[in-house]
Coordinates of C-alpha atoms and ligand atoms in Angstrom, one line a residue:
A1 CA -26.5 -150.9 -206.4
V2 CA -28.5 -153.6 -208.0
P3 CA -29.0 -156.4 -205.4
G4 CA -26.7 -159.3 -206.1
S5 CA -24.6 -157.4 -208.6
S6 CA -20.9 -157.1 -208.3
A7 CA -21.4 -153.5 -207.1
D8 CA -22.5 -154.9 -203.7
R9 CA -19.0 -156.2 -203.1
D10 CA -16.0 -154.3 -201.7
N11 CA -12.7 -154.0 -203.6
S12 CA -11.7 -157.0 -205.6
M13 CA -10.0 -159.6 -203.5
G14 CA -7.6 -160.9 -206.2
I15 CA -5.6 -163.7 -204.7
N16 CA -3.7 -163.9 -201.4
L17 CA -0.1 -163.2 -202.3
N18 CA 1.1 -164.7 -199.0
N19 CA -0.5 -168.0 -199.9
D20 CA 2.3 -169.9 -201.7
E21 CA 0.0 -172.6 -203.0
Q22 CA -2.5 -170.2 -204.5
L23 CA 0.3 -168.2 -206.0
R24 CA 2.0 -171.2 -207.5
A25 CA -1.3 -172.5 -209.0
L26 CA -1.8 -169.0 -210.6
A27 CA 1.8 -168.9 -212.0
K28 CA 1.2 -172.3 -213.6
Q29 CA -2.0 -171.1 -215.2
V30 CA -0.3 -168.0 -216.5
D31 CA 2.6 -170.0 -217.8
A32 CA 0.3 -172.3 -219.8
I33 CA -1.3 -169.4 -221.7
E34 CA 0.0 -169.2 -225.3
A35 CA 1.3 -165.8 -226.2
D36 CA 0.1 -165.0 -229.8
W37 CA -2.0 -161.9 -229.4
R38 CA -3.2 -159.3 -231.8
A39 CA -4.2 -155.7 -231.6
M40 CA -5.8 -153.5 -234.3
P41 CA -8.1 -150.5 -234.5
L42 CA -11.7 -151.4 -233.4
V43 CA -13.7 -148.9 -235.5
P44 CA -17.0 -150.0 -237.2
G45 CA -17.0 -149.1 -240.9
A46 CA -13.2 -148.6 -241.2
S47 CA -10.8 -150.9 -242.8
T48 CA -7.2 -150.7 -241.7
S49 CA -4.5 -152.0 -243.9
G50 CA -1.3 -151.1 -242.0
A51 CA 1.8 -153.2 -241.4
Q52 CA 1.6 -155.8 -238.6
V53 CA 4.3 -154.8 -236.1
P54 CA 5.7 -157.5 -233.9
V55 CA 5.6 -157.1 -230.1
T56 CA 8.4 -158.6 -228.2
N57 CA 8.8 -159.6 -224.5
P58 CA 10.8 -157.0 -222.5
A59 CA 12.2 -160.0 -220.5
D60 CA 13.6 -161.6 -223.7
R61 CA 13.5 -159.5 -226.9
R62 CA 13.9 -162.6 -229.1
Q63 CA 10.4 -163.7 -228.1
V64 CA 7.5 -162.3 -230.2
V65 CA 4.3 -162.4 -228.2
G66 CA 2.0 -160.8 -230.7
R67 CA 1.4 -158.2 -233.5
W68 CA -0.3 -154.9 -233.7
Q69 CA -1.5 -152.6 -236.4
S70 CA -1.7 -148.8 -236.2
S71 CA -4.7 -146.6 -237.0
D72 CA -4.4 -144.6 -240.2
A73 CA -6.0 -141.2 -240.9
G74 CA -9.1 -142.7 -242.5
T75 CA -9.7 -144.9 -239.5
I76 CA -9.4 -141.9 -237.1
E77 CA -11.9 -139.9 -239.1
R78 CA -14.4 -142.8 -239.2
A79 CA -13.9 -143.2 -235.4
L80 CA -14.6 -139.6 -234.7
C81 CA -17.8 -139.7 -236.9
N82 CA -19.0 -142.9 -235.1
A83 CA -18.3 -141.4 -231.7
V84 CA -20.3 -138.2 -232.4
E85 CA -23.2 -140.3 -233.8
A86 CA -23.3 -142.8 -231.0
Q87 CA -22.9 -140.5 -228.0
P88 CA -26.4 -139.1 -227.6
G89 CA -27.9 -142.6 -227.5
W90 CA -25.4 -143.7 -225.0
D91 CA -26.0 -140.6 -222.8
A92 CA -29.7 -141.3 -223.0
T93 CA -29.2 -145.0 -221.9
P94 CA -30.4 -145.3 -218.2
V95 CA -27.4 -145.0 -215.8
D96 CA -28.3 -148.4 -214.3
T97 CA -27.9 -150.1 -217.7
R98 CA -24.5 -148.4 -218.3
A99 CA -23.3 -149.2 -214.8
A100 CA -24.4 -152.8 -215.1
M101 CA -22.3 -153.2 -218.2
L102 CA -19.2 -152.0 -216.4
E103 CA -20.0 -154.3 -213.5
R104 CA -20.3 -157.2 -216.0
A105 CA -16.9 -156.3 -217.4
A106 CA -15.5 -156.3 -213.9
D107 CA -16.9 -159.8 -213.3
L108 CA -15.5 -161.1 -216.6
L109 CA -12.1 -159.6 -215.9
E110 CA -11.9 -161.1 -212.5
A111 CA -12.9 -164.5 -213.9
R112 CA -10.2 -164.3 -216.6
M113 CA -7.4 -163.0 -214.3
P114 CA -4.7 -165.4 -215.5
Q115 CA -5.1 -164.4 -219.1
Y116 CA -4.7 -160.7 -218.3
I117 CA -1.8 -161.3 -216.0
A118 CA -0.1 -163.3 -218.8
M119 CA -0.5 -160.3 -221.1
C120 CA 0.8 -157.8 -218.5
T121 CA 3.8 -160.1 -217.9
R122 CA 4.8 -160.7 -221.5
E123 CA 3.9 -157.4 -223.1
A124 CA 4.8 -155.1 -220.2
G125 CA 7.3 -157.1 -218.2
K126 CA 5.2 -157.1 -215.0
T127 CA 5.9 -159.6 -212.3
I128 CA 3.0 -162.0 -211.4
P129 CA 2.1 -160.1 -208.1
D130 CA 2.1 -156.9 -210.1
G131 CA -0.1 -158.5 -212.7
V132 CA -2.6 -159.5 -209.9
A133 CA -2.6 -156.0 -208.6
E134 CA -3.1 -154.6 -212.1
V135 CA -6.2 -156.8 -212.7
R136 CA -7.6 -156.0 -209.2
E137 CA -7.2 -152.3 -209.8
A138 CA -8.9 -152.4 -213.2
V139 CA -11.8 -154.4 -211.6
D140 CA -12.0 -151.9 -208.8
F141 CA -12.2 -148.9 -211.2
L142 CA -15.0 -150.6 -213.2
R143 CA -17.1 -151.2 -210.0
Y144 CA -16.3 -147.9 -208.4
Y145 CA -17.2 -145.7 -211.3
A146 CA -20.3 -147.8 -211.9
G147 CA -21.4 -147.1 -208.3
E148 CA -20.5 -143.4 -208.5
A149 CA -22.4 -143.0 -211.7
R150 CA -25.5 -144.5 -210.1
K151 CA -25.3 -141.7 -207.4
L152 CA -24.4 -138.8 -209.8
F153 CA -26.8 -139.3 -212.7
V154 CA -30.0 -138.9 -210.8
P155 CA -31.5 -135.3 -210.7
D156 CA -30.4 -133.6 -207.5
P157 CA -33.2 -131.5 -205.9
L158 CA -32.0 -128.0 -204.8
P159 CA -33.5 -125.7 -202.3
G160 CA -35.7 -122.9 -203.6
P161 CA -38.6 -120.6 -202.9
T162 CA -42.2 -122.0 -202.7
G163 CA -43.7 -122.3 -206.2
E164 CA -40.4 -123.2 -207.8
T165 CA -38.5 -126.5 -208.1
N166 CA -34.8 -126.5 -208.9
T167 CA -32.8 -129.5 -209.9
L168 CA -29.2 -130.1 -210.9
Q169 CA -28.8 -132.7 -213.6
H170 CA -25.7 -134.3 -215.0
A171 CA -25.0 -135.7 -218.5
G172 CA -22.1 -136.7 -220.6
R173 CA -19.9 -134.1 -222.2
G174 CA -19.6 -135.7 -225.6
V175 CA -16.7 -137.5 -227.1
F176 CA -13.8 -138.3 -224.8
A177 CA -10.2 -139.3 -225.8
C178 CA -8.6 -141.6 -223.3
I179 CA -4.8 -141.6 -223.6
S180 CA -2.9 -143.9 -221.3
P181 CA 0.6 -145.0 -220.4
W182 CA 2.3 -148.4 -220.6
N183 CA 3.2 -148.7 -217.0
F184 CA -0.4 -149.6 -215.9
P185 CA -1.5 -151.0 -219.3
L186 CA -4.7 -152.5 -217.9
A187 CA -5.6 -150.6 -214.7
I188 CA -5.1 -147.0 -216.0
F189 CA -6.4 -147.8 -219.4
V190 CA -9.6 -149.4 -218.1
G191 CA -10.0 -146.8 -215.3
Q192 CA -10.0 -143.9 -217.8
V193 CA -12.4 -145.6 -220.2
A194 CA -14.7 -146.8 -217.4
A195 CA -15.1 -143.2 -216.0
A196 CA -15.7 -141.7 -219.4
L197 CA -18.3 -144.3 -220.3
A198 CA -20.0 -144.3 -216.9
A199 CA -20.6 -140.5 -217.3
G200 CA -22.3 -141.0 -220.7
N201 CA -19.5 -140.1 -223.1
S202 CA -18.5 -142.0 -226.2
V203 CA -14.8 -143.0 -226.0
L204 CA -11.8 -143.1 -228.3
A205 CA -9.3 -145.2 -226.4
K206 CA -5.6 -144.8 -227.3
P207 CA -3.3 -147.1 -225.4
A208 CA 0.5 -146.5 -225.1
E209 CA 2.5 -147.7 -228.2
Q210 CA 4.2 -150.3 -225.9
T211 CA 1.1 -152.0 -224.7
N212 CA -1.5 -152.3 -227.5
L213 CA -2.2 -155.9 -226.9
V214 CA -3.4 -155.5 -223.3
G215 CA -5.5 -152.5 -224.4
F216 CA -7.1 -154.4 -227.3
A217 CA -8.0 -157.3 -225.0
A218 CA -9.6 -154.9 -222.5
V219 CA -11.8 -153.2 -225.2
K220 CA -12.9 -156.6 -226.5
L221 CA -14.0 -157.6 -223.0
L222 CA -15.9 -154.3 -222.5
H223 CA -17.7 -154.9 -225.8
E224 CA -18.5 -158.4 -224.7
A225 CA -20.0 -156.9 -221.5
G226 CA -22.4 -154.9 -223.6
I227 CA -20.7 -151.6 -224.4
P228 CA -21.8 -150.8 -228.0
D229 CA -18.9 -150.8 -230.5
K230 CA -19.4 -147.2 -231.7
V231 CA -19.5 -146.0 -228.1
L232 CA -16.1 -147.5 -227.3
Q233 CA -13.6 -147.6 -230.1
F234 CA -9.9 -148.5 -230.0
L235 CA -7.3 -146.5 -231.8
P236 CA -3.7 -147.8 -231.3
G237 CA -0.9 -145.7 -232.7
D238 CA 1.9 -143.3 -232.0
G239 CA 1.2 -140.4 -229.6
A240 CA 2.6 -137.9 -232.0
T241 CA 0.2 -138.9 -234.8
V242 CA -2.9 -140.7 -233.5
G243 CA -2.8 -139.0 -230.1
A244 CA -2.2 -135.6 -231.6
A245 CA -5.0 -136.1 -234.2
L246 CA -7.5 -136.7 -231.4
T247 CA -6.5 -133.9 -229.1
S248 CA -6.5 -131.3 -232.0
D249 CA -9.9 -132.3 -233.2
P250 CA -12.8 -130.0 -232.0
R251 CA -15.2 -132.9 -232.0
V252 CA -13.4 -134.2 -228.9
S253 CA -15.0 -132.6 -225.8
G254 CA -12.5 -133.9 -223.3
V255 CA -9.2 -135.6 -222.9
V256 CA -8.2 -137.8 -220.0
F257 CA -4.5 -138.4 -220.0
T258 CA -2.0 -140.2 -217.9
G259 CA 1.7 -140.1 -218.8
S260 CA 4.6 -137.7 -218.8
N261 CA 4.5 -134.1 -217.9
A262 CA 5.9 -133.1 -221.3
T263 CA 3.0 -134.8 -223.1
A264 CA 0.4 -133.3 -220.8
L265 CA 1.7 -129.9 -221.7
A266 CA 1.6 -130.7 -225.4
I267 CA -2.0 -131.9 -225.1
N268 CA -2.9 -128.7 -223.2
R269 CA -1.5 -126.7 -226.1
A270 CA -3.3 -128.7 -228.7
L271 CA -6.6 -128.3 -226.9
A272 CA -6.1 -124.6 -226.6
A273 CA -5.2 -124.2 -230.3
R274 CA -8.5 -125.6 -231.5
D275 CA -10.9 -123.2 -233.1
G276 CA -14.5 -123.3 -231.9
A277 CA -14.1 -125.7 -229.0
I278 CA -13.2 -125.5 -225.3
G279 CA -12.1 -128.9 -224.1
V280 CA -11.5 -130.3 -220.6
L281 CA -8.2 -131.9 -219.8
I282 CA -7.8 -134.3 -216.9
A283 CA -4.1 -135.1 -216.7
E284 CA -2.1 -137.2 -214.3
T285 CA 1.6 -137.1 -214.8
G286 CA 5.0 -137.8 -213.1
G287 CA 6.7 -136.9 -209.9
Q288 CA 10.0 -136.4 -208.1
N289 CA 8.7 -138.3 -205.1
A290 CA 10.5 -138.1 -201.8
L291 CA 10.5 -140.2 -198.6
I292 CA 11.5 -138.2 -195.5
A293 CA 12.8 -140.2 -192.5
D294 CA 13.7 -138.7 -189.2
S295 CA 15.8 -140.3 -186.5
S296 CA 12.7 -141.7 -184.7
A297 CA 12.0 -143.9 -187.8
L298 CA 12.3 -147.7 -187.3
P299 CA 15.3 -148.6 -189.6
E300 CA 14.0 -152.1 -190.5
Q301 CA 10.6 -150.8 -191.5
L302 CA 12.0 -147.8 -193.3
V303 CA 14.4 -149.9 -195.4
K304 CA 11.6 -152.4 -196.2
D305 CA 9.2 -149.6 -197.3
A306 CA 11.9 -147.6 -199.2
L307 CA 12.8 -150.8 -201.1
A308 CA 9.2 -151.5 -202.0
S309 CA 8.5 -147.8 -202.9
A310 CA 11.6 -147.5 -205.1
F311 CA 11.9 -150.9 -206.8
T312 CA 8.5 -152.5 -207.1
S313 CA 7.5 -152.8 -210.7
A314 CA 11.2 -151.9 -211.5
G315 CA 10.5 -148.4 -210.2
Q316 CA 8.2 -147.8 -213.1
R317 CA 5.4 -146.3 -211.0
C318 CA 4.5 -142.7 -211.0
S319 CA 4.2 -142.9 -207.2
A320 CA 7.6 -144.6 -206.8
A321 CA 10.1 -143.0 -204.3
R322 CA 13.0 -141.4 -206.1
V323 CA 14.7 -139.7 -203.2
L324 CA 15.1 -140.8 -199.6
F325 CA 15.9 -138.0 -197.2
V326 CA 17.3 -139.6 -194.1
Q327 CA 18.3 -137.7 -190.9
D328 CA 22.0 -137.8 -190.3
D329 CA 21.9 -139.6 -186.9
I330 CA 20.6 -142.8 -188.5
A331 CA 21.9 -142.3 -192.0
D332 CA 24.9 -144.6 -191.8
H333 CA 22.9 -147.4 -190.3
V334 CA 20.1 -147.1 -192.8
I335 CA 22.5 -147.0 -195.8
D336 CA 24.2 -150.1 -194.5
M337 CA 20.8 -151.9 -194.2
L338 CA 19.8 -150.7 -197.6
T339 CA 23.0 -152.0 -199.2
G340 CA 22.3 -155.4 -197.5
A341 CA 18.7 -155.5 -198.6
M342 CA 19.5 -154.6 -202.2
A343 CA 22.0 -157.4 -202.4
E344 CA 19.1 -159.8 -201.7
L345 CA 16.9 -158.4 -204.6
K346 CA 16.2 -161.0 -207.3
V347 CA 16.3 -159.3 -210.7
G348 CA 15.2 -161.4 -213.6
D349 CA 12.4 -163.1 -215.5
P350 CA 9.1 -161.6 -214.2
A351 CA 7.2 -164.8 -215.0
L352 CA 9.1 -166.5 -212.1
L353 CA 7.6 -166.2 -208.6
S354 CA 11.1 -165.7 -207.1
T355 CA 11.7 -162.5 -209.1
D356 CA 11.4 -159.2 -207.3
V357 CA 12.4 -156.8 -210.1
G358 CA 11.7 -157.5 -213.8
P359 CA 12.8 -155.6 -216.9
V360 CA 12.2 -152.0 -217.9
I361 CA 9.7 -151.4 -220.7
D362 CA 12.0 -150.9 -223.7
E363 CA 15.3 -149.9 -225.1
D364 CA 14.5 -146.2 -224.8
A365 CA 13.8 -146.5 -221.1
L366 CA 17.0 -148.5 -220.6
R367 CA 19.1 -145.9 -222.5
M368 CA 17.7 -143.1 -220.4
L369 CA 18.5 -145.0 -217.2
E370 CA 22.0 -145.9 -218.3
A371 CA 22.6 -142.3 -219.2
H372 CA 21.5 -141.3 -215.7
A373 CA 23.8 -143.9 -214.2
E374 CA 26.7 -142.5 -216.2
R375 CA 25.9 -139.0 -215.0
M376 CA 25.6 -140.2 -211.4
A377 CA 29.0 -141.9 -211.7
G378 CA 30.6 -138.5 -212.1
E379 CA 28.8 -136.7 -209.3
A380 CA 27.4 -139.1 -206.7
R381 CA 28.5 -142.0 -204.5
L382 CA 27.1 -145.4 -205.6
I383 CA 25.7 -147.0 -202.4
A384 CA 24.5 -150.3 -203.9
Q385 CA 23.7 -152.0 -207.1
A386 CA 21.7 -155.2 -207.2
A387 CA 23.0 -158.2 -209.1
M388 CA 21.2 -159.5 -212.2
D389 CA 20.3 -163.1 -213.0
D390 CA 22.1 -164.8 -216.0
D391 CA 18.8 -165.0 -217.8
T392 CA 18.6 -161.2 -218.3
A393 CA 21.0 -161.0 -221.2
H394 CA 18.3 -160.7 -223.9
G395 CA 15.9 -158.4 -222.1
T396 CA 15.8 -154.7 -221.3
Y397 CA 17.1 -154.9 -217.7
F398 CA 18.5 -152.2 -215.5
A399 CA 20.1 -153.3 -212.2
P400 CA 18.4 -151.4 -209.3
R401 CA 20.8 -148.8 -208.0
A402 CA 21.0 -146.4 -205.1
W403 CA 23.3 -143.3 -205.0
E404 CA 24.1 -140.8 -202.3
L405 CA 23.6 -137.2 -203.4
Q406 CA 24.5 -133.9 -201.8
S407 CA 21.5 -132.0 -202.9
L408 CA 18.1 -132.6 -204.7
S409 CA 19.1 -130.0 -207.3
Q410 CA 21.4 -132.8 -208.8
L411 CA 18.3 -134.4 -210.1
K412 CA 17.0 -132.6 -213.1
R413 CA 14.0 -134.8 -214.1
E414 CA 12.0 -137.9 -213.1
N415 CA 14.1 -141.0 -213.6
F416 CA 11.5 -143.6 -214.4
G417 CA 13.0 -146.9 -213.3
P418 CA 14.7 -148.6 -210.3
A419 CA 16.9 -145.7 -209.3
L420 CA 16.9 -144.4 -205.7
H421 CA 18.8 -141.4 -204.4
V422 CA 19.7 -140.8 -200.7
I423 CA 20.3 -137.4 -199.2
R424 CA 21.3 -136.8 -195.5
W425 CA 19.7 -134.0 -193.6
K426 CA 20.2 -132.4 -190.1
G427 CA 17.4 -131.9 -187.6
E428 CA 17.2 -128.1 -188.0
E429 CA 16.9 -128.5 -191.8
L430 CA 13.4 -130.1 -191.9
D431 CA 11.6 -127.1 -193.4
A432 CA 14.3 -126.6 -195.9
V433 CA 14.0 -130.2 -197.0
I434 CA 10.3 -129.9 -197.6
D435 CA 10.8 -126.6 -199.4
A436 CA 13.4 -128.2 -201.7
I437 CA 10.9 -131.0 -202.5
N438 CA 8.2 -128.4 -203.2
S439 CA 10.5 -126.4 -205.4
T440 CA 10.9 -129.3 -207.9
G441 CA 7.4 -128.2 -209.1
Y442 CA 6.1 -131.8 -208.9
G443 CA 3.7 -132.9 -206.2
L444 CA 2.6 -136.5 -206.5
T445 CA 3.5 -138.8 -203.5
L446 CA 5.4 -138.2 -200.3
G447 CA 6.5 -140.8 -197.8
I448 CA 7.1 -139.9 -194.1
H449 CA 8.8 -142.2 -191.6
S450 CA 8.6 -140.8 -188.1
R451 CA 7.2 -141.7 -184.7
I452 CA 6.8 -138.1 -183.8
D453 CA 3.2 -136.8 -184.4
D454 CA 4.2 -133.1 -184.6
T455 CA 6.9 -133.9 -187.2
V456 CA 4.4 -135.9 -189.3
E457 CA 1.8 -133.2 -189.1
R458 CA 4.4 -130.5 -190.0
I459 CA 5.6 -132.3 -193.0
A460 CA 2.2 -133.3 -194.3
A461 CA 0.9 -129.7 -193.9
R462 CA 3.9 -128.0 -195.7
A463 CA 4.4 -130.5 -198.5
R464 CA 2.5 -129.6 -201.7
V465 CA 1.7 -133.2 -202.9
G466 CA -1.3 -135.2 -203.7
N467 CA -0.8 -138.4 -201.6
V468 CA 1.0 -138.6 -198.3
Y469 CA 1.9 -142.0 -196.8
V470 CA 3.1 -142.3 -193.2
N471 CA 5.1 -145.2 -191.8
R472 CA 4.4 -147.4 -194.8
N473 CA 5.3 -147.7 -198.5
Q474 CA 4.1 -145.0 -200.8
I475 CA 2.8 -147.1 -203.7
G476 CA -0.3 -149.0 -204.6
A477 CA -3.2 -146.6 -203.9
V478 CA -6.4 -148.5 -203.6
V479 CA -9.5 -147.3 -205.5
G480 CA -12.1 -145.6 -203.3
V481 CA -9.8 -145.9 -200.3
Q482 CA -6.8 -143.7 -201.3
P483 CA -8.0 -141.5 -204.2
F484 CA -4.9 -140.9 -206.3
G485 CA -3.3 -138.0 -208.2
G486 CA -1.0 -135.1 -207.8
Q487 CA -0.9 -131.4 -208.0
R488 CA 1.1 -128.7 -209.9
L489 CA 3.4 -130.4 -212.5
S490 CA 2.1 -133.8 -211.4
G491 CA -1.5 -133.3 -212.6
T492 CA -4.7 -131.4 -212.8
G493 CA -6.8 -133.6 -210.6
P494 CA -9.4 -134.6 -209.7
K495 CA -8.1 -137.8 -208.2
A496 CA -8.7 -141.2 -209.9
G497 CA -10.6 -143.6 -207.7
G498 CA -12.1 -140.7 -205.7
P499 CA -15.6 -139.2 -205.4
H500 CA -14.8 -136.0 -207.4
Y501 CA -13.5 -137.8 -210.5
L502 CA -16.7 -138.6 -212.4
P503 CA -18.3 -135.1 -212.2
R504 CA -15.3 -133.8 -214.3
F505 CA -16.4 -136.1 -217.2
A506 CA -20.0 -134.7 -217.0
T507 CA -21.8 -131.5 -217.8
E508 CA -24.1 -129.9 -215.3
K509 CA -27.6 -128.5 -216.1
T510 CA -29.7 -126.5 -213.6
V511 CA -33.5 -126.8 -214.3
T512 CA -35.8 -124.3 -212.7
I513 CA -39.6 -124.8 -213.0
N514 CA -42.1 -122.3 -211.9
T515 CA -44.9 -124.5 -210.5
Ligands
NAD601 P1 4.1 -140.6 -222.4 O1 3.7 -139.2 -222.0 O2 5.3 -140.8 -223.2 O3 2.9 -141.4 -223.1 C1 1.6 -141.5 -222.5 C2 0.6 -141.5 -223.6 O4 0.6 -140.3 -224.3 C3 0.9 -142.6 -224.7 O5 -0.3 -143.2 -225.0 C4 1.4 -141.8 -225.8 O6 1.2 -142.4 -227.1 C5 0.6 -140.5 -225.7 N1 1.2 -139.4 -226.4 C6 2.5 -139.1 -226.6 N2 2.6 -137.9 -227.2 C7 1.4 -137.4 -227.5 C8 0.9 -136.3 -228.1 N3 1.6 -135.3 -228.6 N4 -0.5 -136.1 -228.1 C9 -1.3 -137.0 -227.6 N5 -0.9 -138.2 -227.0 C10 0.5 -138.4 -226.9 O7 4.3 -141.4 -221.0 P2 4.8 -142.9 -220.7 O8 6.2 -143.0 -220.9 O9 3.9 -143.8 -221.5 O10 4.4 -143.1 -219.2 C11 5.3 -142.8 -218.2 C12 4.9 -141.5 -217.5 O11 3.6 -141.6 -217.0 C13 5.8 -141.2 -216.3 O12 6.1 -139.8 -216.3 C14 4.9 -141.5 -215.1 O13 5.2 -140.8 -213.9 C15 3.6 -141.1 -215.6 N6 2.4 -141.8 -214.9 C16 1.6 -141.0 -214.1 C17 0.6 -141.6 -213.4 C18 -0.3 -140.8 -212.5 O14 -1.3 -141.3 -212.1 N7 0.1 -139.6 -212.1 C19 0.4 -143.0 -213.5 C20 1.2 -143.7 -214.4 C21 2.3 -143.1 -215.1

């Protein structure tokens, strides 16, 4: 790392969420920020003339917080030409220069935290603590990939016979399409872009349709930090048109995608159907994440962690717990405590510090959750349903709910919101429980609550998942500390925020010299 640069520091400190005074001061700053944001394609040489689409606040749909403009076919074509033209120069830029730009972006983002929190709150319905975590994670990704690039992009001497030197050299693959979801509109968006740039690729960044404003502001900041405007371009628009145009173009060498499993499969097919190009796909998708608790679990801790895992960010985290398997000896007690704890949840305006659970992202998400609730009404027992504040009438809110199920097979798909399902199990059924979880095909996170080491080891060894959390909540992976990502239907790997991520964005060249 360059002495004195931000890469010398550990993970971003953000602010202390237990310090009321600091938190109140931050909320005041966030509140004072005026919401009148814009997003449009950032493509040198292109002129976009589309309609300006209003963006409304998920907490109150009457409130317009900005406007965005989609990319048209001409803009996409111009962006592809620019990206191809700019990539070799970027790849030839010394890694220290590239990394320093990302670190400068991290410093800028940290300094402007309130502005980005305000955007995450009003465009994506994030609570203020979620907004803090979002900015911190984005900052961490920028610094982490900058640091990793400094290690990777130096020729690596290999052993060889006398009279010969062998080195392994890394370079960018070419043009990368970065396609991100709305649920981490800043952290995942910036993480993908930072990794692709750090590795010497030019980038076409496509944010989710729901969160163009945050993505636009992030790209502007990266440009300000020094990333050339043809090296990083911004292409807002629908997945089915703009996203598909990128993934089907042979000039795109790689796609890094985070989102639903169905979209990952569609992108995989699009890449495979291209003539004359083999592309890489790095995909992180959804899960049917379980939390297994045996009778040695501490009920208070279990309920606190289950609540955090299922309902933080209104359950709109890929890592969120969807199913709590609780051993029958403690099940009644745990369900009672869960019911009590859910009655205390504050569901309402995410801009208020008192709020635990904010809105879901949009009407489509709400409709899907309501349809799920309707189905559950016919085949499961409702354990608890949180109350909603009066101020939720104009937003897309879904009251957090927990149901008791008989079997995991009652859940056909990922329910992306504040919906928890509880299933009882008997001591002799542990392996069958793990096998049922594995048989969903997903493999993202798994929580374990047990004080018995053998049980913890047995579950962790048998479960085919990417991230296991023991006696804590199962959300909020920290960059560089808990590399994150799943296996099988949940993703291709390598893990974001881990040491094997960056090499996937790079080519390898072995140079052998007869001396
Ligand atoms: P989504 O798949 O609907 O959309 C994700 C992105 O893909 C968007 O930018 C969208 O425009 C784009 N897209 C859609 N169709 C496309 C196509 N045919 N070609 C190219 N791009 C296309 O997902 P979402 O609803 O935005 O996000 C929620 C999902 O993301 C959940 O399943 C969640 O579990 C998952 N997720 C996973 C992780 C992880 O790290 N594993 C993290 C966050 C979210």
